[in-house]
Amino acid sequence: MALFQVNRYLGEDEDGGISKESRSLKLLAKLHEKAKEKQERFPEQTLQLSDKHAGRLDGKRTRNADYDRSQEINKCKKRKSEAIKSVLDHEIHHEPAEDEQKKGVKQNGQSVSGSPVNSPSETPVTGKDEEDKRTDCHIENTKTSVLSGFTLLGGYENKPVHKVHRVLPQWLAQPDVIERDIKSKLLPISDMGGLSVLLLNKLHNNGIQHFFPVQAEVIPAILESAQHGTVFGRAGYKPRDICVSAPTGSGKTLAFVIPVIQVLMEKVVCEIRALAVLPTKELAQQVCKVFLTYAEGTTLSVVMLAGQKSFAAEQASLSELRGGQRRSLADIVVATPGRLVDHMNKNSGLCLDHLRFLIIDEADRMIDSMHQSWLSEVAKAVYRTRGPEKMSIFRRIAPAYVTAASMSRPQIPLQKLLFSATLTKNPEKLQQLGLHQPRLFSSAKPRPILSDPHERFDFPQGLTEFYVPCTLSKKPLIILHFILGMKLNPILCFANSRETAHRLYLLVQLFGGVQVAEFSSRLSPSERKKTLKQFEQGKIHLLISTDAAARGIDITGVKCVVNYDAPQYIRTYIHRIGRTARAGKAGLAFTFLLGVQEKKFLEMVAVAGSPGIQKQIIKPVNLMSMEGRYEQTLEELAAVIKEEKKLTR
């Protein structure tokens, strides 16, 4: 009813279609007109009425003005964002040509939509046009100041984004290059300066007349870093850490054994000054044997911590109590990571306060598998403090920035020596080792930019690679053909699991005619040691192994390596084939490939830098003579495996 009265007052009906906002404005205007008329008729009363209601009307005007102002601000913000967007779109996309801009206008003055096109002189100036003019000015200003006054540097062109290449640190990008030709680049042992007569005689007695290239480069570098003794490095500074990446069988073990013994052989007080850490027991045994060979005749004592003896026996070989104090009995310790940490945690007398050399062999595997837990324990033991009164004057502090204060007191430097055939070039992984100004010796071609995600390695020089296309059922027959038909023995055969290795071992043993053995974690350490010795003596024709024997083990007399199961990773392949063609000798490597494996494997080997892998086809006619016996052997194998499962339950 009230709405009806208002409409009648305004001269409109109920269905006038007028909006609420317009109705209120018209009502306000009507009231102003009525008040003006009343003021003209009764000026005194109007003055009193205006005084009485002035505050109320002013309040209404203020609220309306605030509302209009807020609406205007929102509209300005909206126009500003639209202007910014249009500027960016205008600058990203090219300006349309002049005739393209006029494409929507016809010659007769009609637009595409049919509305007339006004000339500039005929166009009426409205509030909307004023806003457009202000917006145009704002667009021009936005080119230099877009967002809250921030100036945009450079153009708005849609430039192509260039890929950023990862750049190697200088020591990785520019290593000391080792000569790859082992046979022609030999250095006579007499030409190596800094070696004692005792070591030269030892080398001569062991049949070594020349040093390989890796030995000729690395041995002088280690000797130079310790030419002022074990307390000071060159010029009184801490010596640089050394990393060596060279092919398998290139003589890396001797490259650190000879200089370490040369530096330590003149020491009088027995303390652990060299620690060599290796991933497996077999590798620890091999390195310990080399240390013992060249330490013979000196005062140096070599101890191995690899679980070959009981914990108590190893503890007794490390130290002894004399006069109420514990004294070291070892100068050089060769250990596996797990056993090393056990001795440090149980305070068995393993004191590393005087450690000078930390040797990490097969460094890439040590980085990947141990997650640096053992290395952090070694660092704690090396840099531990016992209070200023009980410390030696040659106390050692944790590595920090070199300042005058840090160099004011002499301390025994800890130098890390890393060796591997597949040393990673990933700076993030190497950073975990905490290397000090490292120096890299590498036989691989340097690459300053990591544009290629695949790593390349050096392959043994005398190696010839083959791959054999086959089916899963024919793989055992081909192995037998290699030994019985082609007379390739001894053969070191690799399988991906100990179950596969054991099954193949049983199959060949049941077939007969071949001296076969297995080498895996199924055997005890003493059994594995005995098996390797028999294989080296030629008593075993086929040694079927897991990757336990693929890392660094020097097995003499291996003429042929067979990958019964294709390796999944290139590093595994490099270490497997490195068991043959060692020290520049000739060797063969065969890889059995199923149809689905062939393409991926060949690409992996080619990218890794293989000089070339050849295809070897075994004709079915060569296997026919063994197929009858093979089928019978499979039935016998099923019965044997069934019996073994019963015994293990």
XYZ file of C-alpha atoms in Angstrom:
649
model
C 0.000 0.000 0.000
C 2.839 2.355 0.879
C 4.549 1.572 -2.426
C 1.312 2.332 -4.259
C 1.063 5.696 -2.520
C 4.650 6.568 -3.390
C 4.042 5.678 -7.020
C 0.926 7.835 -7.149
C 2.867 10.635 -5.524
C 5.528 10.344 -8.196
C 2.919 10.140 -10.939
C 3.650 6.449 -11.824
C 1.612 3.311 -11.576
C 2.509 0.156 -9.730
C 3.933 -1.582 -12.800
C 6.058 1.275 -14.025
C 9.151 -0.942 -14.131
C 11.246 1.685 -12.392
C 14.188 0.436 -10.282
C 14.447 0.985 -6.557
C 17.474 3.240 -6.905
C 15.787 5.484 -9.530
C 12.553 5.559 -7.490
C 14.390 6.775 -4.395
C 16.233 9.462 -6.371
C 12.972 10.716 -7.945
C 11.276 10.716 -4.570
C 14.109 12.790 -3.115
C 13.893 15.241 -6.017
C 10.071 15.528 -5.572
C 10.479 16.267 -1.894
C 13.041 18.995 -2.702
C 10.583 20.599 -5.139
C 7.751 20.539 -2.569
C 10.031 22.027 0.063
C 11.084 24.802 -2.311
C 7.478 25.651 -3.114
C 6.591 25.727 0.588
C 9.609 27.933 1.282
C 8.376 30.460 -1.272
C 4.853 30.535 0.277
C 5.848 30.426 3.991
C 9.480 31.590 4.359
C 9.484 31.732 8.196
C 8.105 28.220 8.694
C 10.371 26.832 6.030
C 13.389 28.327 7.754
C 12.429 26.634 11.018
C 11.691 23.347 9.263
C 14.964 23.452 7.397
C 16.835 24.141 10.627
C 15.039 21.259 12.285
C 15.740 18.693 9.566
C 19.049 20.006 8.252
C 21.124 17.448 10.078
C 18.970 14.556 8.883
C 19.128 15.605 5.255
C 22.849 16.262 5.425
C 23.352 12.781 6.825
C 21.423 11.278 3.943
C 23.428 13.279 1.445
C 26.673 12.200 3.105
C 25.712 8.528 2.982
C 24.659 8.808 -0.635
C 27.901 10.608 -1.480
C 29.970 7.930 0.294
C 28.090 5.205 -1.554
C 28.620 6.927 -4.906
C 32.310 7.455 -4.091
C 32.831 3.764 -3.219
C 31.071 2.737 -6.403
C 33.324 5.052 -8.397
C 36.450 3.623 -6.727
C 35.413 0.060 -7.562
C 34.736 1.091 -11.147
C 38.166 2.745 -11.376
C 39.871 -0.359 -10.038
C 38.033 -2.503 -12.542
C 38.954 -0.153 -15.404
C 42.585 -0.157 -14.229
C 42.857 -3.969 -14.230
C 41.181 -4.124 -17.629
C 43.582 -1.479 -18.909
C 46.606 -3.393 -17.628
C 45.361 -6.578 -19.228
C 44.738 -4.845 -22.526
C 48.212 -3.281 -22.476
C 49.880 -6.630 -21.857
C 47.782 -8.328 -24.520
C 48.489 -5.457 -26.898
C 52.246 -5.706 -26.330
C 52.429 -9.515 -26.477
C 50.458 -9.809 -29.674
C 51.489 -7.698 -32.662
C 49.516 -4.541 -33.499
C 46.990 -5.215 -36.260
C 47.601 -3.565 -39.585
C 45.791 -0.351 -40.436
C 43.432 -2.016 -42.885
C 42.804 -4.774 -40.362
C 41.697 -2.173 -37.829
C 39.250 -0.820 -40.357
C 37.983 -4.226 -41.302
C 34.868 -3.834 -39.176
C 33.865 -0.465 -40.802
C 32.049 -0.294 -44.138
C 32.390 2.423 -46.779
C 28.792 3.675 -46.366
C 29.351 4.633 -42.760
C 27.671 1.572 -41.294
C 29.439 -0.732 -38.814
C 29.411 -4.479 -39.146
C 26.569 -4.703 -36.701
C 24.594 -2.175 -38.708
C 24.842 0.765 -36.278
C 25.850 4.141 -37.774
C 29.443 5.299 -37.390
C 29.699 8.872 -36.122
C 32.453 11.195 -37.140
C 34.548 12.782 -34.374
C 32.754 16.105 -34.757
C 29.340 14.499 -34.458
C 30.136 12.300 -31.472
C 28.498 13.667 -28.322
C 30.720 13.968 -25.263
C 29.278 11.887 -22.444
C 30.508 10.723 -19.073
C 31.400 7.359 -20.591
C 33.589 9.062 -23.211
C 35.363 11.029 -20.508
C 36.102 7.764 -18.701
C 37.432 6.236 -21.935
C 39.746 9.199 -22.433
C 41.078 8.852 -18.915
C 41.509 5.102 -19.481
C 43.520 5.749 -22.662
C 45.829 8.057 -20.766
C 46.144 5.454 -18.044
C 47.074 2.791 -20.629
C 49.947 4.927 -21.880
C 51.196 5.449 -18.351
C 50.841 1.753 -17.524
C 53.513 0.852 -20.112
C 56.143 2.223 -17.733
C 54.385 1.608 -14.435
C 52.007 -1.376 -14.361
C 51.509 -2.621 -10.846
C 51.494 -0.116 -8.018
C 54.252 1.972 -9.546
C 56.685 -0.919 -10.260
C 58.583 -0.173 -13.454
C 58.810 -3.091 -15.855
C 62.303 -3.431 -17.294
C 62.726 -4.573 -20.863
C 60.104 -5.177 -23.481
C 56.948 -7.201 -23.363
C 57.896 -9.378 -26.317
C 57.085 -13.062 -26.125
C 60.721 -14.143 -26.182
C 61.580 -17.876 -26.256
C 62.828 -19.268 -22.948
C 66.288 -20.780 -23.311
C 67.131 -23.960 -21.391
C 69.581 -23.405 -18.552
C 72.473 -25.880 -18.622
C 73.967 -27.245 -15.427
C 77.619 -26.278 -15.278
C 80.122 -28.502 -13.493
C 82.542 -27.130 -10.902
C 85.966 -26.434 -12.301
C 87.631 -29.429 -10.654
C 85.089 -31.756 -12.302
C 85.017 -29.954 -15.655
C 88.814 -29.738 -15.974
C 90.346 -32.868 -14.401
C 93.907 -34.088 -14.699
C 93.649 -36.392 -17.703
C 95.042 -39.909 -17.371
C 96.387 -41.558 -20.505
C 94.026 -44.315 -21.653
C 96.615 -46.366 -23.528
C 97.950 -48.683 -20.825
C 100.375 -50.665 -22.928
C 102.295 -47.853 -24.634
C 102.301 -45.279 -21.804
C 104.226 -47.132 -19.105
C 106.603 -45.492 -16.633
C 109.623 -47.472 -15.376
C 109.498 -47.828 -11.591
C 113.030 -46.461 -11.344
C 111.862 -43.172 -12.877
C 109.362 -42.578 -10.075
C 110.919 -40.123 -7.646
C 110.327 -40.221 -3.910
C 110.138 -44.017 -3.478
C 112.415 -45.828 -1.080
C 114.752 -48.596 -2.152
C 112.739 -51.052 -0.067
C 109.549 -50.358 -2.035
C 111.357 -50.459 -5.370
C 112.769 -53.873 -4.486
C 109.313 -55.069 -3.402
C 107.841 -53.966 -6.731
C 110.634 -55.652 -8.636
C 110.220 -58.904 -6.683
C 106.485 -58.926 -7.467
C 107.169 -58.702 -11.180
C 106.299 -55.026 -11.566
C 108.739 -53.204 -13.792
C 106.533 -50.322 -14.934
C 103.767 -48.179 -13.507
C 100.456 -47.868 -15.348
C 99.292 -44.335 -16.327
C 96.938 -43.994 -13.341
C 99.763 -44.963 -10.980
C 102.236 -42.649 -12.695
C 99.869 -39.690 -12.148
C 98.363 -40.392 -8.718
C 101.392 -41.645 -6.747
C 103.416 -38.404 -7.198
C 100.348 -36.306 -6.318
C 99.886 -38.106 -2.964
C 103.604 -37.974 -2.186
C 103.710 -34.261 -2.983
C 100.848 -33.550 -0.575
C 102.877 -35.128 2.251
C 106.375 -34.009 1.340
C 106.660 -32.069 4.625
C 105.530 -34.992 6.759
C 102.154 -35.938 8.170
C 101.665 -32.843 10.318
C 101.844 -30.166 7.654
C 100.684 -30.095 4.059
C 102.451 -28.277 1.265
C 103.429 -24.730 2.336
C 101.853 -25.446 5.721
C 98.302 -25.731 4.352
C 95.867 -28.612 4.411
C 96.461 -30.880 1.380
C 93.836 -31.219 -1.317
C 91.628 -34.316 -1.442
C 92.173 -36.590 -4.443
C 89.566 -38.356 -6.564
C 90.461 -40.976 -9.179
C 88.133 -42.264 -11.908
C 89.791 -44.932 -14.055
C 88.722 -48.197 -15.737
C 88.666 -51.489 -13.875
C 92.005 -53.288 -13.899
C 94.014 -50.093 -14.422
C 95.968 -50.399 -11.153
C 94.040 -48.117 -8.771
C 94.789 -50.233 -5.652
C 98.531 -49.930 -6.042
C 98.091 -46.196 -6.730
C 97.169 -45.591 -3.080
C 98.993 -48.471 -1.353
C 102.481 -47.428 -2.516
C 102.361 -43.717 -1.515
C 100.607 -44.367 1.824
C 103.273 -46.859 2.874
C 106.023 -44.530 1.642
C 104.678 -41.643 3.763
C 104.049 -43.694 6.929
C 107.026 -46.061 6.918
C 109.253 -43.584 8.775
C 106.856 -43.101 11.693
C 108.112 -44.298 15.072
C 105.006 -44.135 17.299
C 102.296 -46.615 16.356
C 98.960 -44.863 15.702
C 96.192 -45.422 13.175
C 97.173 -43.034 10.391
C 95.521 -44.674 7.366
C 91.985 -46.073 7.104
C 90.766 -47.822 3.935
C 86.988 -48.446 3.724
C 85.596 -50.917 1.182
C 82.032 -52.125 0.534
C 82.522 -55.928 0.767
C 84.557 -58.432 2.743
C 86.175 -59.850 -0.384
C 87.400 -56.410 -1.443
C 88.689 -55.719 2.067
C 90.624 -59.004 2.002
C 92.134 -58.155 -1.365
C 93.256 -54.640 -0.367
C 94.561 -55.838 2.995
C 96.641 -58.457 1.209
C 98.263 -55.776 -0.970
C 99.007 -53.595 2.065
C 100.566 -56.543 3.901
C 102.717 -57.404 0.884
C 104.322 -53.968 0.613
C 104.419 -53.230 4.367
C 106.539 -56.318 4.949
C 109.997 -55.333 6.133
C 108.795 -52.036 7.621
C 107.561 -51.186 11.114
C 104.001 -50.685 9.870
C 101.222 -52.924 11.176
C 98.129 -53.655 9.041
C 94.813 -54.765 10.617
C 91.587 -55.798 8.900
C 88.115 -55.220 10.379
C 85.723 -57.102 8.101
C 84.131 -59.765 10.265
C 86.561 -62.501 9.264
C 87.498 -62.854 12.924
C 85.459 -62.492 16.082
C 84.872 -59.024 17.471
C 87.093 -59.754 20.469
C 89.950 -60.935 18.233
C 89.713 -57.785 16.108
C 89.629 -55.647 19.240
C 92.774 -57.326 20.554
C 94.571 -56.625 17.268
C 93.734 -52.904 17.450
C 95.152 -51.951 20.857
C 96.477 -53.192 24.174
C 96.647 -51.978 27.749
C 100.179 -51.187 28.889
C 101.002 -49.264 32.046
C 97.351 -48.422 32.616
C 97.044 -46.782 29.208
C 95.678 -48.140 25.945
C 98.198 -48.127 23.123
C 97.516 -48.654 19.451
C 98.824 -51.755 17.682
C 97.769 -50.737 14.156
C 99.120 -48.188 11.691
C 96.854 -49.078 8.758
C 93.273 -50.347 9.102
C 91.270 -51.921 6.277
C 87.569 -52.200 7.099
C 84.047 -52.617 5.827
C 81.593 -49.851 6.855
C 79.388 -51.941 9.149
C 82.250 -53.482 11.117
C 83.978 -50.115 11.363
C 80.946 -48.456 12.932
C 80.582 -51.362 15.390
C 84.112 -50.823 16.695
C 83.617 -47.062 17.021
C 80.311 -47.403 18.871
C 81.591 -50.060 21.280
C 84.845 -48.244 22.177
C 86.986 -51.192 21.213
C 90.196 -49.158 21.104
C 89.823 -47.783 17.576
C 91.353 -44.321 17.991
C 91.341 -42.018 14.945
C 92.881 -38.952 16.573
C 95.982 -39.238 14.368
C 94.290 -40.345 11.144
C 96.086 -38.857 8.123
C 94.626 -40.753 5.112
C 90.990 -41.800 4.613
C 90.819 -44.070 1.561
C 87.369 -44.741 0.058
C 87.510 -47.458 -2.590
C 84.508 -48.097 -4.874
C 83.432 -44.601 -3.844
C 80.264 -44.454 -5.944
C 78.823 -47.533 -4.221
C 79.827 -46.203 -0.812
C 77.942 -42.966 -1.533
C 74.788 -44.677 -2.789
C 74.407 -47.589 -0.377
C 75.580 -46.393 3.034
C 73.869 -42.965 3.089
C 77.007 -41.511 4.644
C 76.242 -42.854 8.141
C 79.669 -44.436 8.486
C 81.399 -41.305 7.186
C 79.705 -39.082 9.755
C 80.843 -41.461 12.501
C 84.421 -41.275 11.216
C 84.266 -37.469 11.133
C 83.079 -37.381 14.755
C 85.915 -39.685 15.820
C 88.524 -37.666 13.902
C 87.553 -34.223 15.191
C 86.402 -35.072 18.720
C 87.682 -32.937 21.579
C 88.716 -34.094 25.054
C 89.456 -30.800 26.751
C 92.453 -28.476 26.387
C 94.530 -30.101 29.114
C 94.431 -33.627 27.724
C 94.808 -32.611 24.101
C 98.034 -33.019 22.195
C 99.705 -29.863 20.937
C 98.827 -31.142 17.465
C 95.141 -31.058 18.222
C 92.646 -31.263 15.398
C 89.592 -29.060 14.988
C 86.645 -29.425 12.658
C 87.256 -27.943 9.174
C 86.249 -24.305 8.820
C 87.357 -21.171 7.028
C 91.132 -20.741 6.865
C 92.110 -17.730 8.953
C 95.215 -16.583 10.780
C 93.725 -17.860 14.035
C 92.851 -21.268 12.614
C 96.367 -21.734 11.239
C 98.166 -20.501 14.355
C 98.374 -24.006 15.860
C 99.618 -26.999 13.818
C 97.238 -29.897 13.353
C 97.304 -33.222 11.528
C 95.425 -32.794 8.243
C 92.912 -35.430 7.132
C 93.216 -36.166 3.425
C 90.519 -38.147 1.578
C 91.477 -40.407 -1.346
C 88.547 -41.591 -3.512
C 88.848 -44.339 -6.129
C 86.269 -45.844 -8.469
C 85.789 -47.064 -12.025
C 82.399 -45.335 -12.166
C 82.907 -42.265 -10.010
C 79.847 -40.054 -10.195
C 80.105 -36.556 -11.672
C 77.093 -35.373 -9.706
C 78.280 -32.450 -7.537
C 75.370 -32.895 -5.115
C 76.405 -36.463 -4.274
C 80.096 -35.615 -4.035
C 79.304 -32.690 -1.766
C 78.155 -35.151 0.899
C 81.751 -36.353 1.268
C 82.930 -32.943 2.461
C 85.883 -32.784 0.072
C 88.522 -30.085 0.568
C 89.611 -28.384 -2.675
C 89.399 -31.736 -4.512
C 91.594 -32.696 -7.415
C 90.237 -35.164 -9.973
C 92.263 -37.606 -12.058
C 90.140 -39.074 -14.829
C 90.669 -41.028 -18.029
C 87.247 -39.988 -19.371
C 86.825 -36.981 -21.636
C 85.966 -33.867 -19.613
C 82.520 -32.291 -20.103
C 82.164 -28.780 -18.659
C 78.377 -28.705 -19.198
C 75.906 -31.332 -17.985
C 73.673 -31.060 -21.053
C 73.476 -34.852 -21.339
C 71.909 -36.597 -18.325
C 73.715 -39.849 -19.166
C 77.193 -40.468 -17.797
C 79.992 -41.861 -19.935
C 82.676 -44.240 -18.734
C 85.932 -45.751 -19.857
C 85.771 -49.366 -21.010
C 88.743 -51.732 -20.624
C 91.026 -51.328 -23.602
C 91.493 -55.000 -24.435
C 87.808 -55.910 -24.089
C 85.635 -57.214 -26.930
C 81.879 -57.014 -26.301
C 79.173 -59.281 -27.730
C 75.457 -59.710 -27.205
C 73.612 -62.967 -27.850
C 69.908 -62.878 -28.831
C 68.174 -65.809 -27.174
C 65.031 -67.078 -25.512
C 64.582 -67.781 -21.831
C 64.582 -71.566 -22.306
C 67.784 -71.601 -24.397
C 70.016 -69.595 -22.048
C 71.328 -72.634 -20.076
C 72.035 -74.485 -23.321
C 74.099 -71.578 -24.650
C 76.201 -71.545 -21.474
C 76.903 -75.242 -21.910
C 77.719 -74.659 -25.586
C 80.273 -71.995 -24.639
C 82.154 -74.424 -22.395
C 81.691 -77.765 -24.150
C 81.490 -76.580 -27.749
C 83.497 -73.349 -27.950
C 85.954 -74.330 -25.160
C 85.661 -70.941 -23.459
C 86.872 -71.472 -19.912
C 87.207 -70.348 -17.275
C 83.956 -68.339 -17.475
C 82.695 -65.946 -14.839
C 78.906 -65.902 -15.198
C 76.702 -63.238 -13.561
C 73.056 -63.614 -12.525
C 70.800 -60.927 -11.076
C 69.750 -62.905 -7.994
C 71.164 -65.658 -5.830
C 68.108 -67.830 -6.584
C 68.824 -67.688 -10.312
C 72.515 -68.350 -9.695
C 71.744 -71.361 -7.495
C 69.249 -72.815 -9.979
C 71.714 -72.488 -12.871
C 74.449 -74.034 -10.726
C 72.280 -77.073 -9.980
C 71.296 -77.411 -13.643
C 74.869 -77.386 -14.960
C 76.000 -79.719 -12.183
C 73.234 -82.221 -13.035
C 74.018 -81.982 -16.765
C 77.607 -83.076 -16.100
C 80.886 -82.597 -17.904
C 81.551 -79.131 -16.428
C 83.309 -78.182 -13.191
C 80.916 -75.578 -11.800
C 80.597 -73.576 -8.565
C 78.432 -70.766 -7.244
C 79.515 -67.577 -5.521
C 76.846 -65.722 -3.540
C 75.641 -64.891 -0.044
C 74.458 -68.498 0.302
C 78.081 -69.372 1.073
C 80.047 -68.442 4.166
C 83.051 -66.095 3.834
C 85.477 -68.992 4.162
C 83.626 -70.964 1.471
C 83.672 -67.976 -0.884
C 87.390 -67.511 -0.317
C 88.049 -71.177 -1.072
C 85.891 -71.048 -4.211
C 87.756 -68.025 -5.594
C 91.089 -69.732 -5.001
C 89.986 -72.858 -6.871
C 88.667 -70.741 -9.725
C 91.992 -68.911 -10.047
C 93.836 -72.250 -10.056
C 91.726 -73.468 -12.990
C 89.924 -76.189 -11.042
C 86.547 -74.582 -11.767
C 85.445 -74.019 -15.376
C 82.278 -72.043 -14.657
C 81.779 -69.748 -11.661
C 78.187 -68.554 -11.362
C 78.034 -65.417 -9.255
C 75.768 -62.618 -8.168
C 77.071 -59.049 -8.217
C 79.004 -59.818 -5.039
C 82.020 -60.553 -7.267
C 81.418 -57.667 -9.659
C 82.979 -54.934 -7.555
C 86.713 -54.532 -7.666
C 87.697 -58.151 -7.050
C 90.826 -59.014 -9.011
C 90.359 -62.601 -10.209
C 93.343 -63.688 -12.249
C 92.868 -65.757 -15.388
C 89.299 -64.679 -16.289
C 89.186 -64.810 -20.095
C 85.442 -64.566 -20.513
C 82.567 -62.869 -18.664
C 78.959 -63.850 -19.377
C 75.981 -61.776 -18.307
C 73.449 -64.592 -17.986
C 70.937 -61.976 -16.845
C 71.216 -58.609 -18.553
C 72.164 -55.900 -16.015
C 69.576 -53.190 -15.434
C 72.063 -50.378 -14.818
C 75.113 -49.300 -16.759
C 77.316 -49.148 -13.659
C 76.567 -52.817 -12.965
C 77.534 -53.674 -16.536
C 80.806 -51.718 -16.296
C 81.876 -53.510 -13.127
C 80.876 -56.951 -14.405
C 82.829 -56.770 -17.651
C 85.722 -55.236 -15.739
C 86.543 -58.646 -14.240
C 88.242 -59.508 -17.536
C 90.634 -57.604 -19.823
C 92.496 -56.348 -16.760
C 95.879 -54.625 -16.864
C 95.721 -54.267 -20.627
C 95.110 -57.966 -21.354
C 92.516 -59.271 -23.808
C 89.084 -60.432 -22.688
C 85.592 -61.317 -23.942
C 82.195 -60.263 -22.604
C 78.883 -61.837 -23.680
C 75.431 -60.609 -22.665
C 72.332 -62.752 -23.174
C 69.420 -60.597 -24.328
C 65.770 -61.481 -24.670
C 63.811 -59.846 -27.455
C 62.219 -57.221 -25.194
C 65.591 -56.310 -23.654
C 67.636 -55.823 -26.800
C 66.747 -52.250 -27.804
C 66.977 -50.716 -24.341
C 70.244 -52.468 -23.477
C 72.005 -51.514 -26.703
C 70.985 -47.878 -26.270
C 72.237 -47.876 -22.672
C 75.640 -49.276 -23.632
C 76.041 -46.950 -26.617
C 75.222 -43.848 -24.564
C 77.738 -44.937 -21.880
C 80.553 -44.742 -24.441
C 81.057 -48.355 -25.474
C 83.508 -48.623 -28.405
C 81.130 -51.107 -30.040
C 79.187 -54.240 -29.161
C 78.877 -57.014 -31.728
C 76.040 -59.428 -32.356
C 76.791 -63.126 -31.814
C 74.203 -65.556 -33.154
C 74.186 -69.122 -31.852
C 72.674 -71.372 -34.509
C 70.038 -73.870 -33.288
C 71.907 -76.710 -34.988
C 74.785 -76.208 -32.532
C 72.466 -76.910 -29.612
C 70.588 -79.922 -30.998
C 73.083 -82.477 -29.717
C 72.488 -81.366 -26.112
C 68.708 -80.930 -26.170
C 67.846 -84.538 -25.251
C 70.102 -84.567 -22.220
C 68.904 -81.046 -21.335
C 65.233 -82.066 -21.181
C 66.083 -84.973 -18.890
C 68.151 -82.645 -16.674
C 65.227 -80.269 -16.273
C 63.123 -83.073 -14.798
C 65.915 -83.969 -12.380
C 66.283 -80.298 -11.447
C 62.609 -80.033 -10.508
C 62.971 -82.972 -8.122
C 66.125 -81.532 -6.520
C 64.560 -78.108 -5.962
C 61.462 -79.720 -4.464
C 63.647 -81.671 -2.044
C 65.580 -78.522 -1.060
C 62.352 -76.707 -0.243
C 61.316 -79.520 2.075
C 64.615 -79.286 3.951
C 64.347 -75.522 4.408
C 60.846 -75.676 5.887
